[in-house]
Short mmCIF file of C-alpha atoms in Angstrom, two decimals:
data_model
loop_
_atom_site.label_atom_id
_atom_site.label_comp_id
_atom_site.label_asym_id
_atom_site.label_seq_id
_atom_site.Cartn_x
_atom_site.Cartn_y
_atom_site.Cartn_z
CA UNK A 3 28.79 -213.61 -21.27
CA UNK A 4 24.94 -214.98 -21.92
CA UNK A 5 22.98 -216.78 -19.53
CA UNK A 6 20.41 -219.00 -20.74
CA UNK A 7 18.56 -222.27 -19.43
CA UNK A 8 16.93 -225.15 -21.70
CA UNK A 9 13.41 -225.69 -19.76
CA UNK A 10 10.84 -228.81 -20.35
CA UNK A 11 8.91 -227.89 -23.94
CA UNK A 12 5.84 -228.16 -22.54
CA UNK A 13 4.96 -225.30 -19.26
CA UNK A 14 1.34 -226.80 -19.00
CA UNK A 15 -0.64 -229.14 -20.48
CA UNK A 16 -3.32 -227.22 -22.80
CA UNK A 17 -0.44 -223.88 -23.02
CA UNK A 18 -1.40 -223.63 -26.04
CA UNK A 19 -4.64 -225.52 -26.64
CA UNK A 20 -4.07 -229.07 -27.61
CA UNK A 21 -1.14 -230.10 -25.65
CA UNK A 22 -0.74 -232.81 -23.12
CA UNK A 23 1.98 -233.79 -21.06
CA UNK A 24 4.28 -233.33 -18.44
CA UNK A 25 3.59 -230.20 -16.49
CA UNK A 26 7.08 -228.47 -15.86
CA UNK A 27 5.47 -225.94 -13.60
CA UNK A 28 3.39 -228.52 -11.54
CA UNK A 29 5.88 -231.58 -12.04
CA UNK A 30 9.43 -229.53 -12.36
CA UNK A 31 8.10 -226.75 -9.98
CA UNK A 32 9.86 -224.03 -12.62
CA UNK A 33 8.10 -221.66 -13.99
CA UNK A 34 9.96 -221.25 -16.97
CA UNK A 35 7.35 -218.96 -18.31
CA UNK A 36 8.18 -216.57 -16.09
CA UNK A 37 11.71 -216.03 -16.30
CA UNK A 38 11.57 -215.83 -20.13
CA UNK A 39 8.62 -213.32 -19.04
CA UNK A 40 10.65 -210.98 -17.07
CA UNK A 41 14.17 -211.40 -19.36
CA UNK A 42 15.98 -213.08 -17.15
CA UNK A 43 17.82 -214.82 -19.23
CA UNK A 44 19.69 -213.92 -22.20
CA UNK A 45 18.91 -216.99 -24.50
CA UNK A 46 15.96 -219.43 -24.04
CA UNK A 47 16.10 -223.30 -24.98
CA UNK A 48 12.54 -224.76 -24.95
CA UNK A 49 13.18 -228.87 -25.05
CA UNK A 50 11.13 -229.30 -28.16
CA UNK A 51 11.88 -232.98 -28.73
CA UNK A 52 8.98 -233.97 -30.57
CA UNK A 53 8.45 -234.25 -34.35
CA UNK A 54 6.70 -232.00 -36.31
CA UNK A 55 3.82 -234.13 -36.41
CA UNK A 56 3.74 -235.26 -33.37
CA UNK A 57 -0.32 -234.82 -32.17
CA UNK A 58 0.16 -234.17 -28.43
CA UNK A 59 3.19 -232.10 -28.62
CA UNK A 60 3.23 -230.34 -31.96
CA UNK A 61 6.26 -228.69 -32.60
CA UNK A 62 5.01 -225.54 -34.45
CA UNK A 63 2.50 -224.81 -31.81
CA UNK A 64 4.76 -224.96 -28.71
CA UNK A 65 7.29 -222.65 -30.45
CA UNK A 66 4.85 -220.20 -31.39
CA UNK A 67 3.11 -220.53 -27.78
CA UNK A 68 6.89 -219.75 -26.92
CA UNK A 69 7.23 -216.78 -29.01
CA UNK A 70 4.69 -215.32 -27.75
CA UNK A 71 5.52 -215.57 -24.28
CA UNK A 72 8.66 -213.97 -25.28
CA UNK A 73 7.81 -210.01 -24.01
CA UNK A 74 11.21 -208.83 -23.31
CA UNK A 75 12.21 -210.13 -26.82
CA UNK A 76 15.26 -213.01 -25.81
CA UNK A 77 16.88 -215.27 -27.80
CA UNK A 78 14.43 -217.89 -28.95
CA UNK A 79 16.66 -220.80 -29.92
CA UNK A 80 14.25 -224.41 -29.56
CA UNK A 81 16.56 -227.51 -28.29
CA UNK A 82 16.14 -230.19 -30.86
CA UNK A 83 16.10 -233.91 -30.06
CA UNK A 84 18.89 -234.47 -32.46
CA UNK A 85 20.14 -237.77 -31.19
CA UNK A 86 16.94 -239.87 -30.45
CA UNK A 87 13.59 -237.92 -32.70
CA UNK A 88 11.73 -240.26 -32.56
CA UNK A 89 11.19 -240.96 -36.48
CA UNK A 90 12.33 -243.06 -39.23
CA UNK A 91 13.96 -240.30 -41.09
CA UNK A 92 16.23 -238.76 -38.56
CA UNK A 93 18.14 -236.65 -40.26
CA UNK A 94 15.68 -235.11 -42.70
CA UNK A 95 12.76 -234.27 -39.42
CA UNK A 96 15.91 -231.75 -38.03
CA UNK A 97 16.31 -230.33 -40.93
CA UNK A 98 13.00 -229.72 -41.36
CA UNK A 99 12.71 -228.38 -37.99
CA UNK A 100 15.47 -225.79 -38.14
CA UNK A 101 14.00 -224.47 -41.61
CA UNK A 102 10.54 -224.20 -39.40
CA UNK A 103 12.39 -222.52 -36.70
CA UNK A 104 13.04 -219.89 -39.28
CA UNK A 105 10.11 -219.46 -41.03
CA UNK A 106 8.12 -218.77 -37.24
CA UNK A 107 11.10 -217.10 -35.71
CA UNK A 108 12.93 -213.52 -36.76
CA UNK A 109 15.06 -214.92 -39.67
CA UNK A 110 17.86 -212.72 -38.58
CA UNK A 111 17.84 -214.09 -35.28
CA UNK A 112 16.84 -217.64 -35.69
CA UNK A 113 19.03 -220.86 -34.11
CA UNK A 114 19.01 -223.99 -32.62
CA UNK A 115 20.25 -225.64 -29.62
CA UNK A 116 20.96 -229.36 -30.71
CA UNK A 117 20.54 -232.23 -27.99
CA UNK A 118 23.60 -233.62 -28.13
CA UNK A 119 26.66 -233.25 -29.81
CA UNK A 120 26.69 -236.78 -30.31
CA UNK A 121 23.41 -236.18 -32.93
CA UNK A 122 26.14 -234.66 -35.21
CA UNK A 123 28.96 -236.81 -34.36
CA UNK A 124 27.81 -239.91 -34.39
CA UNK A 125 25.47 -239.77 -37.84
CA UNK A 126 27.02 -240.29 -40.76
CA UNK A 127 23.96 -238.94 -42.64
CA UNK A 128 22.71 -235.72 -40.06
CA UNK A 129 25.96 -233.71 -40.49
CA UNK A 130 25.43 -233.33 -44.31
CA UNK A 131 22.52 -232.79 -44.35
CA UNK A 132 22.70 -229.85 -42.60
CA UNK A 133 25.94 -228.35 -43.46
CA UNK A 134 24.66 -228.44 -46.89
CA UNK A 135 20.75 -227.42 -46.53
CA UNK A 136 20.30 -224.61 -43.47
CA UNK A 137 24.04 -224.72 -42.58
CA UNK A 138 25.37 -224.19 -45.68
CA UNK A 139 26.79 -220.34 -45.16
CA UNK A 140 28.78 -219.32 -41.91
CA UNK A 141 26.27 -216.81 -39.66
CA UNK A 142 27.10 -214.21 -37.73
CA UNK A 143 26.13 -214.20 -33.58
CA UNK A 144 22.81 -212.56 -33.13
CA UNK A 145 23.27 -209.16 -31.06
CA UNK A 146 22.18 -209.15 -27.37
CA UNK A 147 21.44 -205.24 -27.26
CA UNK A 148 20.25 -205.33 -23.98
CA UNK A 149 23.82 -206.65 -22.70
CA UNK A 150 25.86 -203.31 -22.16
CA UNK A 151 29.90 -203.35 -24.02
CA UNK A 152 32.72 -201.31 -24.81
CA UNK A 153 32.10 -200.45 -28.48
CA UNK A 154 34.42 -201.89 -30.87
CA UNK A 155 37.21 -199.33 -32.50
CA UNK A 156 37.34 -199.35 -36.89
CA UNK A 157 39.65 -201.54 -37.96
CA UNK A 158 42.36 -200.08 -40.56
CA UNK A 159 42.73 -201.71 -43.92
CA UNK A 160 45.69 -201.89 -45.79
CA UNK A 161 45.97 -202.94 -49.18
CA UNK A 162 49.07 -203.15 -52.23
CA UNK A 163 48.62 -204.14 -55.59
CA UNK A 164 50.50 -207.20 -56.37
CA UNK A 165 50.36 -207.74 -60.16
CA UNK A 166 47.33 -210.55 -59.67
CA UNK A 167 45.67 -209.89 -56.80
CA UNK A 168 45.48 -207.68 -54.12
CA UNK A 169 47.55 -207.98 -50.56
CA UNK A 170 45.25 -207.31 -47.53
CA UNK A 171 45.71 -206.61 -44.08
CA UNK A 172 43.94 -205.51 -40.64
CA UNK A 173 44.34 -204.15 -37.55
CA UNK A 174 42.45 -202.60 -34.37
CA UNK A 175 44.03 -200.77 -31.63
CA UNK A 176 41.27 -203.07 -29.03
CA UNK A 177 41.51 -206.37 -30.57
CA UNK A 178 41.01 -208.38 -27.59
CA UNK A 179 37.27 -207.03 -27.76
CA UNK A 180 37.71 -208.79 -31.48
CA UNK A 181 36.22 -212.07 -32.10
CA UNK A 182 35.85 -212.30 -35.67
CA UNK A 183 35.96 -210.38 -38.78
CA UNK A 184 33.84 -209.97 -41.76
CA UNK A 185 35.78 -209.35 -44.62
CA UNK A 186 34.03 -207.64 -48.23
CA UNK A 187 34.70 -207.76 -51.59
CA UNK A 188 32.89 -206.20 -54.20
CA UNK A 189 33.09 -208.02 -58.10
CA UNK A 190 31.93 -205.96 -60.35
CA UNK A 191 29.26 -203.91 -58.11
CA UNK A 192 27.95 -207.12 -56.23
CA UNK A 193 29.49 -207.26 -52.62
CA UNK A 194 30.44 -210.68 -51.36
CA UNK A 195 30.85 -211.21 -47.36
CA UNK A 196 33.40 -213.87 -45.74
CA UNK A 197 32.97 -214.51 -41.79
CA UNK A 198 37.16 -214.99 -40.53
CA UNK A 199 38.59 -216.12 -37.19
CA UNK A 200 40.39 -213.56 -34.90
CA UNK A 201 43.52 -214.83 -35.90
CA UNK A 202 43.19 -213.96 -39.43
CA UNK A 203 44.75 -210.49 -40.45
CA UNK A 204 45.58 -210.92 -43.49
CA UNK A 205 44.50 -212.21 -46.95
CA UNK A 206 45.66 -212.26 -50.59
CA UNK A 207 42.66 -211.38 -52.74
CA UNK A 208 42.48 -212.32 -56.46
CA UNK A 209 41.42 -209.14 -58.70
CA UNK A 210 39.87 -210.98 -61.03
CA UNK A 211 36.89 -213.94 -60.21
CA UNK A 212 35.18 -215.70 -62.83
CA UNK A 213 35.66 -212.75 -64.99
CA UNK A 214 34.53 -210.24 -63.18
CA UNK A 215 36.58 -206.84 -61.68
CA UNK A 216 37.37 -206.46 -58.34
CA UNK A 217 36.17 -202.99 -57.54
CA UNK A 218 36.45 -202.46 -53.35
CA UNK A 219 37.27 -204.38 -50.61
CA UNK A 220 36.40 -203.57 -46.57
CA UNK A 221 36.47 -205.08 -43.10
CA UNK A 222 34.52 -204.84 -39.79
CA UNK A 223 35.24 -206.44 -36.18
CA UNK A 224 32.68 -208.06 -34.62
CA UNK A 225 32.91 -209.21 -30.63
CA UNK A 226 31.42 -212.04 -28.89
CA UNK A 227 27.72 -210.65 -28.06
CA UNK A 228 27.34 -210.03 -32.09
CA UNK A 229 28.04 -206.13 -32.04
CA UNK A 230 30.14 -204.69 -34.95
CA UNK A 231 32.49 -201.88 -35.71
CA UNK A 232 31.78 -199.40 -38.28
CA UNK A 233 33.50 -200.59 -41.50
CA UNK A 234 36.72 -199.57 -43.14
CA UNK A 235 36.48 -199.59 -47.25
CA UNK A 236 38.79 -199.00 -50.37
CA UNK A 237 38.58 -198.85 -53.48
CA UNK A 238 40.86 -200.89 -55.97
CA UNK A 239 41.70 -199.43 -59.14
#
């Protein structure tokens, strides 16, 4: 399990230079600044519900004020305004605010924390736009590697040639440390990666794919907190 709070953007006014607004530590009396400090919290939510632009509470700036108050090296994952930004272009400011998330975060660790569901839900134009810009491939869960857990087991692979493609299957002796799976196949030398649900053991693999050779397939677990199994491979003649 993670533990992680969603704090006021803004710790003090001038934190960094520039900012005004509400004080969380002199208004909220939480010093939010602290706890993500000390690493007392697995994930950390700064309310950054202003636009990019916005003069008084510039979005860039409080992040990287953030990320640099980050000393125990947390999750960093910014709460969006999703529902309400307050600009005329809704759905292209997010988007533009989780591809700045990435550029000032660690890529391989970047997210966002959306403010509400309903921001997704209820927009017929947000939820395209970012399932096909910054949400266009499945991501795994960042590791928490300060969060102690039973290492996961190898899975075994299993795999019979079936004229056209190839039958695959999976198992682990602890799979209810499983959460999901990433399955790889490899097309002439280039590997490809799929992210799969717990449920899915098994999967019928073409050996040819727009005409190119199916050379190896392999599988890892992965649990909840991100960690992953060594991998099983084999090679398909």
């Amino acid at each position: 399990m993670k533990f992680g709070i969603s704090p006021f953007g803004i710790w003090k006014p001038g934190y960094p230079e520039g900012i005004v607004g509400s004080s969380q530590y002199d208004e909220l009396f939480a010093d939010a600044k602290l706890w993500l400090n000390k690493g007392w919290v697995d994930y950390f939510s700064p309310q950054l519900y202003w636009p990019i632009d916005s003069k008084g509470q510039a979005f860039a700036s409080l992040l990287k004020w953030w990320k640099s108050e980050n000393t125990m090296n947390r999750h960093l994952w910014p709460g969006l305004n999703t529902v309400e930004v307050k600009v005329s272009d809704r759905p292209g400011e997010i988007k533009n605010q989780v591809e700045l998330c990435r550029q000032i975060l660690n890529p391989d660790e970047a997210g966002e924390v959306h403010w509400s569901i309903a921001g997704l839900t209820k927009s017929s134009n947000m939820l395209p736009t970012l399932k096909n810009g910054p949400y266009k491939e499945k991501a795994l869960t960042p590791k928490s590697p300060w969060i102690k857990a039973a290492p996961l087991e190898k899975p075994t692979l299993f795999i019979n040639d079936n004229a056209s493609f190839i039958q695959t299957s999976w198992s682990t002796k602890n799979i209810g440390n499983v959460f999901q799976w990433v399955l790889f196949t490899q097309y002439n030398g280039v590997w490809e990666t799929e992210i799969l649900t717990l449920e899915n053991l098994s999967k019928d693999i073409p050996k040819f794919k727009d005409g190119k050779r199916l050379n190896a397939i392999a599988i890892k677990a992965i649990d909840r907190l991100g960690n992953e199994s060594d991998y099983m491979a084999k090679k398909v003649k």
